[in-house]
Structures are given as C-alpha cells and as structure tokens.
PDB file of C-alpha atoms in Angstrom:
ATOM      1  CA  UNK A 262      32.624  50.809  36.344  1.00 43.00           C
ATOM      2  CA  UNK A 263      33.162  48.028  38.858  1.00 42.00           C
ATOM      3  CA  UNK A 264      36.428  46.123  38.658  1.00 41.00           C
ATOM      4  CA  UNK A 265      36.482  42.617  40.049  1.00 44.00           C
ATOM      5  CA  UNK A 266      39.784  41.343  41.149  1.00 50.00           C
ATOM      6  CA  UNK A 267      41.420  38.405  42.913  1.00 51.00           C
ATOM      7  CA  UNK A 268      39.324  35.739  44.566  1.00 47.00           C
ATOM      8  CA  UNK A 269      36.007  37.151  43.326  1.00 50.00           C
ATOM      9  CA  UNK A 270      37.202  36.757  39.697  1.00 44.00           C
ATOM     10  CA  UNK A 271      38.304  33.195  40.378  1.00 46.00           C
ATOM     11  CA  UNK A 272      34.920  32.325  41.954  1.00 48.00           C
ATOM     12  CA  UNK A 273      33.013  33.696  38.907  1.00 40.00           C
ATOM     13  CA  UNK A 274      35.322  31.775  36.464  1.00 43.00           C
ATOM     14  CA  UNK A 275      34.754  28.585  38.404  1.00 48.00           C
ATOM     15  CA  UNK A 276      30.961  29.141  38.449  1.00 50.00           C
ATOM     16  CA  UNK A 277      30.953  29.554  34.622  1.00 42.00           C
ATOM     17  CA  UNK A 278      33.171  26.452  34.270  1.00 44.00           C
ATOM     18  CA  UNK A 279      30.888  24.357  36.391  1.00 43.00           C
ATOM     19  CA  UNK A 280      27.790  25.651  34.659  1.00 46.00           C
ATOM     20  CA  UNK A 281      29.349  24.845  31.263  1.00 43.00           C
ATOM     21  CA  UNK A 282      30.335  21.335  32.381  1.00 39.00           C
ATOM     22  CA  UNK A 283      26.801  20.710  33.599  1.00 44.00           C
ATOM     23  CA  UNK A 284      25.178  21.823  30.356  1.00 40.00           C
ATOM     24  CA  UNK A 285      27.656  19.647  28.393  1.00 37.00           C
ATOM     25  CA  UNK A 286      26.909  16.636  30.616  1.00 41.00           C
ATOM     26  CA  UNK A 287      23.158  17.152  30.218  1.00 42.00           C
ATOM     27  CA  UNK A 288      23.353  17.380  26.504  1.00 38.00           C
ATOM     28  CA  UNK A 289      25.606  14.327  26.205  1.00 38.00           C
ATOM     29  CA  UNK A 290      23.328  12.305  28.418  1.00 44.00           C
ATOM     30  CA  UNK A 291      20.189  13.367  26.468  1.00 42.00           C
ATOM     31  CA  UNK A 292      21.733  12.577  23.097  1.00 39.00           C
ATOM     32  CA  UNK A 293      23.107   9.295  24.421  1.00 41.00           C
ATOM     33  CA  UNK A 294      19.670   8.187  25.608  1.00 37.00           C
ATOM     34  CA  UNK A 295      18.065   9.226  22.346  1.00 38.00           C
ATOM     35  CA  UNK A 296      20.688   7.305  20.311  1.00 37.00           C
ATOM     36  CA  UNK A 297      20.405   4.292  22.495  1.00 40.00           C
ATOM     37  CA  UNK A 298      16.575   4.194  22.027  1.00 44.00           C
ATOM     38  CA  UNK A 299      16.910   4.453  18.268  1.00 52.00           C
ATOM     39  CA  UNK A 300      19.652   1.956  17.373  1.00 76.00           C
ATOM     40  CA  UNK A 301      19.098   0.981  13.779  1.00 91.00           C
ATOM     41  CA  UNK A 302      20.022  -2.302  12.194  1.00 90.00           C
ATOM     42  CA  UNK A 303      22.106  -2.873   9.048  1.00 91.00           C
ATOM     43  CA  UNK A 304      19.198  -1.792   6.842  1.00 92.00           C
ATOM     44  CA  UNK A 305      18.465   1.347   8.871  1.00 94.00           C
ATOM     45  CA  UNK A 306      15.359  -0.193  10.466  1.00 96.00           C
ATOM     46  CA  UNK A 307      14.298   0.539  14.049  1.00 95.00           C
ATOM     47  CA  UNK A 308      13.248  -2.828  15.550  1.00 97.00           C
ATOM     48  CA  UNK A 309      11.751  -3.473  18.994  1.00 97.00           C
ATOM     49  CA  UNK A 310      14.110  -5.837  20.807  1.00 96.00           C
ATOM     50  CA  UNK A 311      12.965  -5.754  24.465  1.00 96.00           C
ATOM     51  CA  UNK A 312       9.848  -5.809  26.501  1.00 96.00           C
ATOM     52  CA  UNK A 313      10.611  -2.299  27.766  1.00 96.00           C
ATOM     53  CA  UNK A 314      10.889  -1.003  24.239  1.00 96.00           C
ATOM     54  CA  UNK A 315       7.546  -2.707  23.406  1.00 97.00           C
ATOM     55  CA  UNK A 316       5.771  -1.121  26.391  1.00 96.00           C
ATOM     56  CA  UNK A 317       7.085   2.297  25.440  1.00 96.00           C
ATOM     57  CA  UNK A 318       5.940   1.785  21.874  1.00 95.00           C
ATOM     58  CA  UNK A 319       2.316   1.001  22.737  1.00 96.00           C
ATOM     59  CA  UNK A 320       1.788   3.900  25.163  1.00 94.00           C
ATOM     60  CA  UNK A 321      -1.432   5.696  23.936  1.00 91.00           C
ATOM     61  CA  UNK A 322      -1.700   3.100  21.146  1.00 95.00           C
ATOM     62  CA  UNK A 323      -4.249   0.505  22.299  1.00 91.00           C
ATOM     63  CA  UNK A 324      -4.550  -0.915  18.747  1.00 93.00           C
ATOM     64  CA  UNK A 325      -0.900  -1.829  18.836  1.00 96.00           C
ATOM     65  CA  UNK A 326      -1.024  -4.121  21.796  1.00 97.00           C
ATOM     66  CA  UNK A 327      -0.109  -7.753  21.130  1.00 98.00           C
ATOM     67  CA  UNK A 328      -2.900 -10.245  21.764  1.00 98.00           C
ATOM     68  CA  UNK A 329      -2.830 -13.990  22.517  1.00 98.00           C
ATOM     69  CA  UNK A 330      -5.184 -15.394  19.831  1.00 98.00           C
ATOM     70  CA  UNK A 331      -5.967 -18.605  21.689  1.00 97.00           C
ATOM     71  CA  UNK A 332      -7.242 -16.620  24.663  1.00 96.00           C
ATOM     72  CA  UNK A 333      -9.088 -14.126  22.498  1.00 95.00           C
ATOM     73  CA  UNK A 334     -10.815 -16.085  19.675  1.00 97.00           C
ATOM     74  CA  UNK A 335     -13.150 -18.877  20.613  1.00 95.00           C
ATOM     75  CA  UNK A 336     -12.637 -22.068  18.729  1.00 94.00           C
ATOM     76  CA  UNK A 337      -9.667 -20.885  16.726  1.00 97.00           C
ATOM     77  CA  UNK A 338      -7.524 -23.755  15.391  1.00 98.00           C
ATOM     78  CA  UNK A 339      -3.792 -23.797  14.905  1.00 98.00           C
ATOM     79  CA  UNK A 340      -1.333 -25.624  12.724  1.00 98.00           C
ATOM     80  CA  UNK A 341       1.781 -23.576  13.550  1.00 98.00           C
ATOM     81  CA  UNK A 342       4.089 -24.952  10.919  1.00 98.00           C
ATOM     82  CA  UNK A 343       7.268 -23.089  11.891  1.00 98.00           C
ATOM     83  CA  UNK A 344       7.105 -24.657  15.342  1.00 98.00           C
ATOM     84  CA  UNK A 345       7.547 -28.014  13.505  1.00 98.00           C
ATOM     85  CA  UNK A 346       9.766 -29.398  10.777  1.00 97.00           C
ATOM     86  CA  UNK A 347       6.785 -29.393   8.397  1.00 97.00           C
ATOM     87  CA  UNK A 348       7.515 -26.180   6.553  1.00 96.00           C
ATOM     88  CA  UNK A 349       9.420 -25.003   3.534  1.00 95.00           C
ATOM     89  CA  UNK A 350      12.667 -24.534   5.542  1.00 95.00           C
ATOM     90  CA  UNK A 351      12.512 -28.172   6.695  1.00 95.00           C
ATOM     91  CA  UNK A 352      13.605 -27.189  10.288  1.00 96.00           C
ATOM     92  CA  UNK A 353      11.917 -26.008  13.416  1.00 97.00           C
ATOM     93  CA  UNK A 354      12.152 -22.173  13.508  1.00 97.00           C
ATOM     94  CA  UNK A 355       9.967 -21.504  16.516  1.00 98.00           C
ATOM     95  CA  UNK A 356      10.003 -23.008  19.984  1.00 97.00           C
ATOM     96  CA  UNK A 357       7.189 -25.443  20.833  1.00 96.00           C
ATOM     97  CA  UNK A 358       4.127 -23.178  21.049  1.00 97.00           C
ATOM     98  CA  UNK A 359       0.366 -23.683  21.187  1.00 96.00           C
ATOM     99  CA  UNK A 360      -0.783 -20.208  20.360  1.00 97.00           C
ATOM    100  CA  UNK A 361       0.392 -17.183  18.382  1.00 98.00           C
ATOM    101  CA  UNK A 362      -0.084 -13.420  18.492  1.00 98.00           C
ATOM    102  CA  UNK A 363      -1.369 -10.380  16.573  1.00 98.00           C
ATOM    103  CA  UNK A 364      -1.834  -6.712  17.196  1.00 98.00           C
ATOM    104  CA  UNK A 365      -5.160  -5.840  18.872  1.00 97.00           C
ATOM    105  CA  UNK A 366      -6.690  -4.397  15.714  1.00 97.00           C
ATOM    106  CA  UNK A 367      -5.795  -7.558  13.704  1.00 98.00           C
ATOM    107  CA  UNK A 368      -6.969  -9.865  16.468  1.00 98.00           C
ATOM    108  CA  UNK A 369     -10.308  -8.103  16.790  1.00 97.00           C
ATOM    109  CA  UNK A 370     -10.797  -8.314  12.994  1.00 98.00           C
ATOM    110  CA  UNK A 371      -9.967 -12.030  12.975  1.00 98.00           C
ATOM    111  CA  UNK A 372     -12.420 -12.650  15.848  1.00 98.00           C
ATOM    112  CA  UNK A 373     -15.128 -11.087  13.747  1.00 98.00           C
ATOM    113  CA  UNK A 374     -14.251 -13.285  10.790  1.00 98.00           C
ATOM    114  CA  UNK A 375     -14.343 -16.388  13.068  1.00 98.00           C
ATOM    115  CA  UNK A 376     -17.771 -15.422  14.328  1.00 98.00           C
ATOM    116  CA  UNK A 377     -19.074 -14.997  10.763  1.00 98.00           C
ATOM    117  CA  UNK A 378     -17.692 -18.306   9.528  1.00 98.00           C
ATOM    118  CA  UNK A 379     -19.105 -20.038  12.615  1.00 97.00           C
ATOM    119  CA  UNK A 380     -22.579 -19.266  11.419  1.00 97.00           C
ATOM    120  CA  UNK A 381     -21.763 -21.409   8.344  1.00 97.00           C
ATOM    121  CA  UNK A 382     -20.278 -24.276  10.313  1.00 98.00           C
ATOM    122  CA  UNK A 383     -16.796 -23.159   9.413  1.00 98.00           C
ATOM    123  CA  UNK A 384     -13.753 -21.698  11.232  1.00 98.00           C
ATOM    124  CA  UNK A 385     -10.295 -20.329  10.874  1.00 98.00           C
ATOM    125  CA  UNK A 386      -7.128 -22.314  11.160  1.00 98.00           C
ATOM    126  CA  UNK A 387      -3.878 -20.389  11.584  1.00 98.00           C
ATOM    127  CA  UNK A 388      -0.525 -21.428  10.100  1.00 98.00           C
ATOM    128  CA  UNK A 389       1.373 -18.361  11.278  1.00 98.00           C
ATOM    129  CA  UNK A 390       0.857 -14.832  12.622  1.00 98.00           C
ATOM    130  CA  UNK A 391       3.500 -12.903  14.491  1.00 98.00           C
ATOM    131  CA  UNK A 392       7.020 -13.762  13.379  1.00 98.00           C
ATOM    132  CA  UNK A 393      10.204 -12.457  14.945  1.00 98.00           C
ATOM    133  CA  UNK A 394      12.321 -10.367  12.606  1.00 98.00           C
ATOM    134  CA  UNK A 395      15.326 -12.744  13.001  1.00 97.00           C
ATOM    135  CA  UNK A 396      13.251 -15.530  11.401  1.00 97.00           C
ATOM    136  CA  UNK A 397      12.405 -13.343   8.419  1.00 97.00           C
ATOM    137  CA  UNK A 398      16.188 -12.873   7.943  1.00 96.00           C
ATOM    138  CA  UNK A 399      16.692 -16.698   8.020  1.00 96.00           C
ATOM    139  CA  UNK A 400      13.937 -17.296   5.504  1.00 97.00           C
ATOM    140  CA  UNK A 401      15.354 -14.714   3.143  1.00 96.00           C
ATOM    141  CA  UNK A 402      18.687 -16.364   3.195  1.00 95.00           C
ATOM    142  CA  UNK A 403      17.034 -19.458   1.582  1.00 93.00           C
ATOM    143  CA  UNK A 404      14.361 -17.936  -0.678  1.00 92.00           C
ATOM    144  CA  UNK A 405      15.524 -14.450  -1.725  1.00 93.00           C
ATOM    145  CA  UNK A 406      12.361 -13.998  -3.742  1.00 92.00           C
ATOM    146  CA  UNK A 407      10.020 -11.293  -2.489  1.00 91.00           C
ATOM    147  CA  UNK A 408       7.012 -12.948  -3.996  1.00 91.00           C
ATOM    148  CA  UNK A 409       7.222 -15.547  -1.345  1.00 93.00           C
ATOM    149  CA  UNK A 410       9.419 -14.258   1.452  1.00 93.00           C
ATOM    150  CA  UNK A 411       9.787 -10.820   2.980  1.00 94.00           C
ATOM    151  CA  UNK A 412      12.959  -8.957   2.268  1.00 96.00           C
ATOM    152  CA  UNK A 413      14.520  -8.016   5.657  1.00 96.00           C
ATOM    153  CA  UNK A 414      15.533  -4.709   4.096  1.00 96.00           C
ATOM    154  CA  UNK A 415      11.830  -3.744   4.587  1.00 95.00           C
ATOM    155  CA  UNK A 416      10.605  -6.221   7.189  1.00 96.00           C
ATOM    156  CA  UNK A 417       7.348  -8.120   7.116  1.00 97.00           C
ATOM    157  CA  UNK A 418       3.780  -7.613   8.177  1.00 98.00           C
ATOM    158  CA  UNK A 419       4.418 -10.749  10.316  1.00 98.00           C
ATOM    159  CA  UNK A 420       7.145  -8.882  12.108  1.00 98.00           C
ATOM    160  CA  UNK A 421       4.731  -6.006  12.761  1.00 98.00           C
ATOM    161  CA  UNK A 422       2.003  -8.376  14.186  1.00 98.00           C
ATOM    162  CA  UNK A 423      -0.496  -7.436  11.421  1.00 98.00           C
ATOM    163  CA  UNK A 424      -0.155 -10.361   9.095  1.00 98.00           C
ATOM    164  CA  UNK A 425      -1.665 -13.832   9.371  1.00 98.00           C
ATOM    165  CA  UNK A 426      -1.484 -17.046   7.309  1.00 98.00           C
ATOM    166  CA  UNK A 427      -4.836 -18.764   7.456  1.00 98.00           C
ATOM    167  CA  UNK A 428      -7.218 -21.314   5.921  1.00 98.00           C
ATOM    168  CA  UNK A 429     -10.839 -22.299   6.524  1.00 98.00           C
ATOM    169  CA  UNK A 430     -11.845 -25.568   8.207  1.00 98.00           C
ATOM    170  CA  UNK A 431     -15.085 -27.494   8.478  1.00 98.00           C
ATOM    171  CA  UNK A 432     -16.041 -27.421  12.138  1.00 97.00           C
ATOM    172  CA  UNK A 433     -17.600 -30.892  12.032  1.00 96.00           C
ATOM    173  CA  UNK A 434     -14.708 -32.728  10.425  1.00 96.00           C
ATOM    174  CA  UNK A 435     -11.940 -30.320  11.510  1.00 95.00           C
ATOM    175  CA  UNK A 436     -10.530 -30.719   7.997  1.00 97.00           C
ATOM    176  CA  UNK A 437      -9.477 -27.744   5.879  1.00 98.00           C
ATOM    177  CA  UNK A 438     -11.333 -26.754   2.816  1.00 98.00           C
ATOM    178  CA  UNK A 439      -9.574 -27.583  -0.440  1.00 98.00           C
ATOM    179  CA  UNK A 440      -7.525 -24.520  -1.527  1.00 98.00           C
ATOM    180  CA  UNK A 441      -5.658 -26.240  -4.315  1.00 98.00           C
ATOM    181  CA  UNK A 442      -2.204 -26.287  -2.644  1.00 98.00           C
ATOM    182  CA  UNK A 443      -0.718 -26.699   0.759  1.00 97.00           C
ATOM    183  CA  UNK A 444       0.537 -23.723   2.818  1.00 98.00           C
ATOM    184  CA  UNK A 445       3.891 -22.191   1.625  1.00 96.00           C
ATOM    185  CA  UNK A 446       3.550 -23.610  -1.848  1.00 96.00           C
ATOM    186  CA  UNK A 447       5.834 -21.306  -3.826  1.00 96.00           C
ATOM    187  CA  UNK A 448       4.313 -21.813  -7.310  1.00 96.00           C
ATOM    188  CA  UNK A 449       1.917 -20.062  -9.624  1.00 97.00           C
ATOM    189  CA  UNK A 450      -0.786 -22.436  -8.479  1.00 98.00           C
ATOM    190  CA  UNK A 451      -0.950 -20.589  -5.140  1.00 98.00           C
ATOM    191  CA  UNK A 452      -1.561 -17.262  -6.750  1.00 98.00           C
ATOM    192  CA  UNK A 453      -5.011 -15.642  -6.510  1.00 98.00           C
ATOM    193  CA  UNK A 454      -4.862 -14.998 -10.281  1.00 97.00           C
ATOM    194  CA  UNK A 455      -4.366 -18.661 -11.086  1.00 98.00           C
ATOM    195  CA  UNK A 456      -7.680 -19.941 -12.348  1.00 97.00           C
ATOM    196  CA  UNK A 457      -6.862 -23.370 -13.775  1.00 98.00           C
ATOM    197  CA  UNK A 458      -8.483 -25.004 -10.744  1.00 98.00           C
ATOM    198  CA  UNK A 459     -11.774 -26.728  -9.922  1.00 98.00           C
ATOM    199  CA  UNK A 460     -14.838 -24.620  -9.208  1.00 98.00           C
ATOM    200  CA  UNK A 461     -14.859 -25.897  -5.593  1.00 98.00           C
ATOM    201  CA  UNK A 462     -11.251 -24.680  -5.066  1.00 98.00           C
ATOM    202  CA  UNK A 463     -11.940 -21.300  -6.638  1.00 98.00           C
ATOM    203  CA  UNK A 464     -15.077 -20.881  -4.474  1.00 98.00           C
ATOM    204  CA  UNK A 465     -13.094 -21.752  -1.358  1.00 98.00           C
ATOM    205  CA  UNK A 466     -10.413 -19.254  -2.098  1.00 98.00           C
ATOM    206  CA  UNK A 467     -13.029 -16.610  -2.895  1.00 98.00           C
ATOM    207  CA  UNK A 468     -14.828 -17.283   0.408  1.00 98.00           C
ATOM    208  CA  UNK A 469     -11.620 -16.864   2.362  1.00 98.00           C
ATOM    209  CA  UNK A 470     -10.637 -13.679   0.484  1.00 98.00           C
ATOM    210  CA  UNK A 471     -14.163 -12.163   0.711  1.00 98.00           C
ATOM    211  CA  UNK A 472     -14.410 -12.616   4.469  1.00 98.00           C
ATOM    212  CA  UNK A 473     -10.873 -11.488   5.236  1.00 98.00           C
ATOM    213  CA  UNK A 474     -11.174  -8.344   3.127  1.00 98.00           C
ATOM    214  CA  UNK A 475     -14.654  -7.597   4.600  1.00 98.00           C
ATOM    215  CA  UNK A 476     -12.907  -7.071   7.943  1.00 98.00           C
ATOM    216  CA  UNK A 477      -9.985  -4.947   6.659  1.00 98.00           C
ATOM    217  CA  UNK A 478      -7.340  -7.485   5.693  1.00 98.00           C
ATOM    218  CA  UNK A 479      -5.637  -7.248   2.316  1.00 98.00           C
ATOM    219  CA  UNK A 480      -4.617 -10.344   0.284  1.00 98.00           C
ATOM    220  CA  UNK A 481      -1.178 -11.037  -1.052  1.00 97.00           C
ATOM    221  CA  UNK A 482      -1.467 -11.931  -4.688  1.00 97.00           C
ATOM    222  CA  UNK A 483       1.140 -14.705  -4.673  1.00 97.00           C
ATOM    223  CA  UNK A 484      -0.108 -16.573  -1.581  1.00 98.00           C
ATOM    224  CA  UNK A 485      -3.779 -17.504  -1.113  1.00 98.00           C
ATOM    225  CA  UNK A 486      -3.268 -17.928   2.685  1.00 98.00           C
ATOM    226  CA  UNK A 487      -1.508 -14.640   3.461  1.00 98.00           C
ATOM    227  CA  UNK A 488      -3.476 -11.585   4.650  1.00 98.00           C
ATOM    228  CA  UNK A 489      -2.411  -8.386   6.399  1.00 98.00           C
ATOM    229  CA  UNK A 490      -3.822  -5.109   7.607  1.00 98.00           C
ATOM    230  CA  UNK A 491      -2.953  -2.019   5.602  1.00 97.00           C
ATOM    231  CA  UNK A 492      -0.881   0.953   6.819  1.00 93.00           C
ATOM    232  CA  UNK A 493       1.987  -1.304   7.942  1.00 95.00           C
ATOM    233  CA  UNK A 494       4.098   1.629   8.959  1.00 92.00           C
ATOM    234  CA  UNK A 495       1.782   2.397  11.815  1.00 95.00           C
ATOM    235  CA  UNK A 496       3.062  -0.713  13.561  1.00 97.00           C
ATOM    236  CA  UNK A 497       6.719  -1.141  14.655  1.00 97.00           C
ATOM    237  CA  UNK A 498       8.893  -4.099  13.545  1.00 98.00           C
ATOM    238  CA  UNK A 499       9.661  -6.446  16.399  1.00 98.00           C
ATOM    239  CA  UNK A 500      12.113  -9.175  17.249  1.00 98.00           C
ATOM    240  CA  UNK A 501      10.598 -10.264  20.547  1.00 97.00           C
ATOM    241  CA  UNK A 502      10.666 -13.925  21.453  1.00 97.00           C
ATOM    242  CA  UNK A 503       7.549 -16.018  22.067  1.00 97.00           C
ATOM    243  CA  UNK A 504       8.442 -16.345  25.717  1.00 96.00           C
ATOM    244  CA  UNK A 505       8.461 -12.560  25.957  1.00 96.00           C
ATOM    245  CA  UNK A 506       5.118 -12.355  24.279  1.00 97.00           C
ATOM    246  CA  UNK A 507       3.663 -14.934  26.591  1.00 95.00           C
ATOM    247  CA  UNK A 508       4.584 -12.665  29.581  1.00 94.00           C
ATOM    248  CA  UNK A 509       3.443  -9.414  27.854  1.00 93.00           C
ATOM    249  CA  UNK A 510      -0.022 -10.833  27.050  1.00 92.00           C
ATOM    250  CA  UNK A 511      -0.884 -12.379  30.424  1.00 79.00           C
TER     251      UNK A 511
END
C-alpha cells in the first residue's frame, strides 16, 4: 500500500478541485447558452427575435428561407393595408413598405398561382403576408375573436411566413374581381360558406380558392382572402422587423 503525505496530497487535492470547478463551469455555460437560445414568451412560445436566430433556424431548411415577393414573382401587385391607415385597426401598423415576404415554399407556390392566372389575363394582389408577432398581439387586443384574428397564445401563420391575404385582379384594368366584401370584413358575408351572393361573386371566390388550394394553400373558412400552408409547426414564429427582412433577403 502506498501512503501519500504532505505536499503530494495537497497537489492531488488541488488538481481534483480545479477539475471539479472546470466541469461545473462548462456545465453552467452550456446550460446558460441553451437557456438563452430558448427564451420563451409569456405563452411559452419560442419566437425568433434576431437575424442571428433566424439564420440558425434555417440551416439545412431551404424551404424556410424568407423571400422578397416583389423580387420573386413577376407582376405581383400589392395593397399592403397595414402599412396604411386603411385597415380595421384604423392606424398604420407597419412602416412604409413596397413589398412583403413569405417562406420559400409559400413564395414558390404563389409564383405558380400567379403564372396560372396570368394565362387568363388575371393576377394576384396581396394585402398582407409576413406579419411580426408583436402586431398579432396588438390586433388581438382589439378583436379578441379567433375567427378573425390570431390568438397570440398560439401565434399566426402570418407570423410564421406561410399565410397570405390575397385577391385576384384583372391585368388590363388593374381592378380586383368582386369578392362581395372588402379585405378584413369581419362579418358572415366574408365566410366561404355564405352563399347569399351573386353568381359572379361566388364564381370569383371559387376561382381564388381553387387555384390557391391547387398549389397547397388551405383556406380559412371565415375570411375569403386568407390562405396558408399546412403543417404550420414546421415553421418558427418570428418577430423580425421589415428592415431586418430587407437585409436578410438581399
């Protein structure tokens, strides 16, 4: 049996102490980084807040990249209501913008829809697409009716970059087809199931629904203009500003 005395014992004790502190520091740092990367909001949702978080989220996920629709879809028209006072909130919710954004999968589908409608002398006009999560919170404060506004407890397809509010326009006149109501009309008349409308309006709504669903979008029953890709949880919620998106999609 070997007995260790004096300075040798002190050296061994110090080595174990330093080793233990190193392990503790490593674990603390690792857990700290993990916690920092997964800060949840009051509803327990993990929301992308920075460009760095966005870039990390789309690694190996090309379909999740955000795309500038003006640069991607030829002839696409915009009437971005939340960048004006002409919306149900009555105030400007977005900065002055001339384009908007969707995830790559949604943008490609919308490009195919635009191409198909173009053959009929028609095109798509967009009222809204990507919407920062903080704007969804503001809308909910006023509406608090999940038939017409997304509950921030769950987030919106708009916050995920997979929902779009659209209508169809005549390319010659640049005028929208008659859909029976304006955008953001929160009444039964805007529902897909509402049939007390003229044949022309019903046909226009059916045309929009048919072409949108052909390329993978799903309709929202209570809003004739709202369509989103399925499998929403495959796409993270985001609260990136439009200035950030402009830089990201260059």
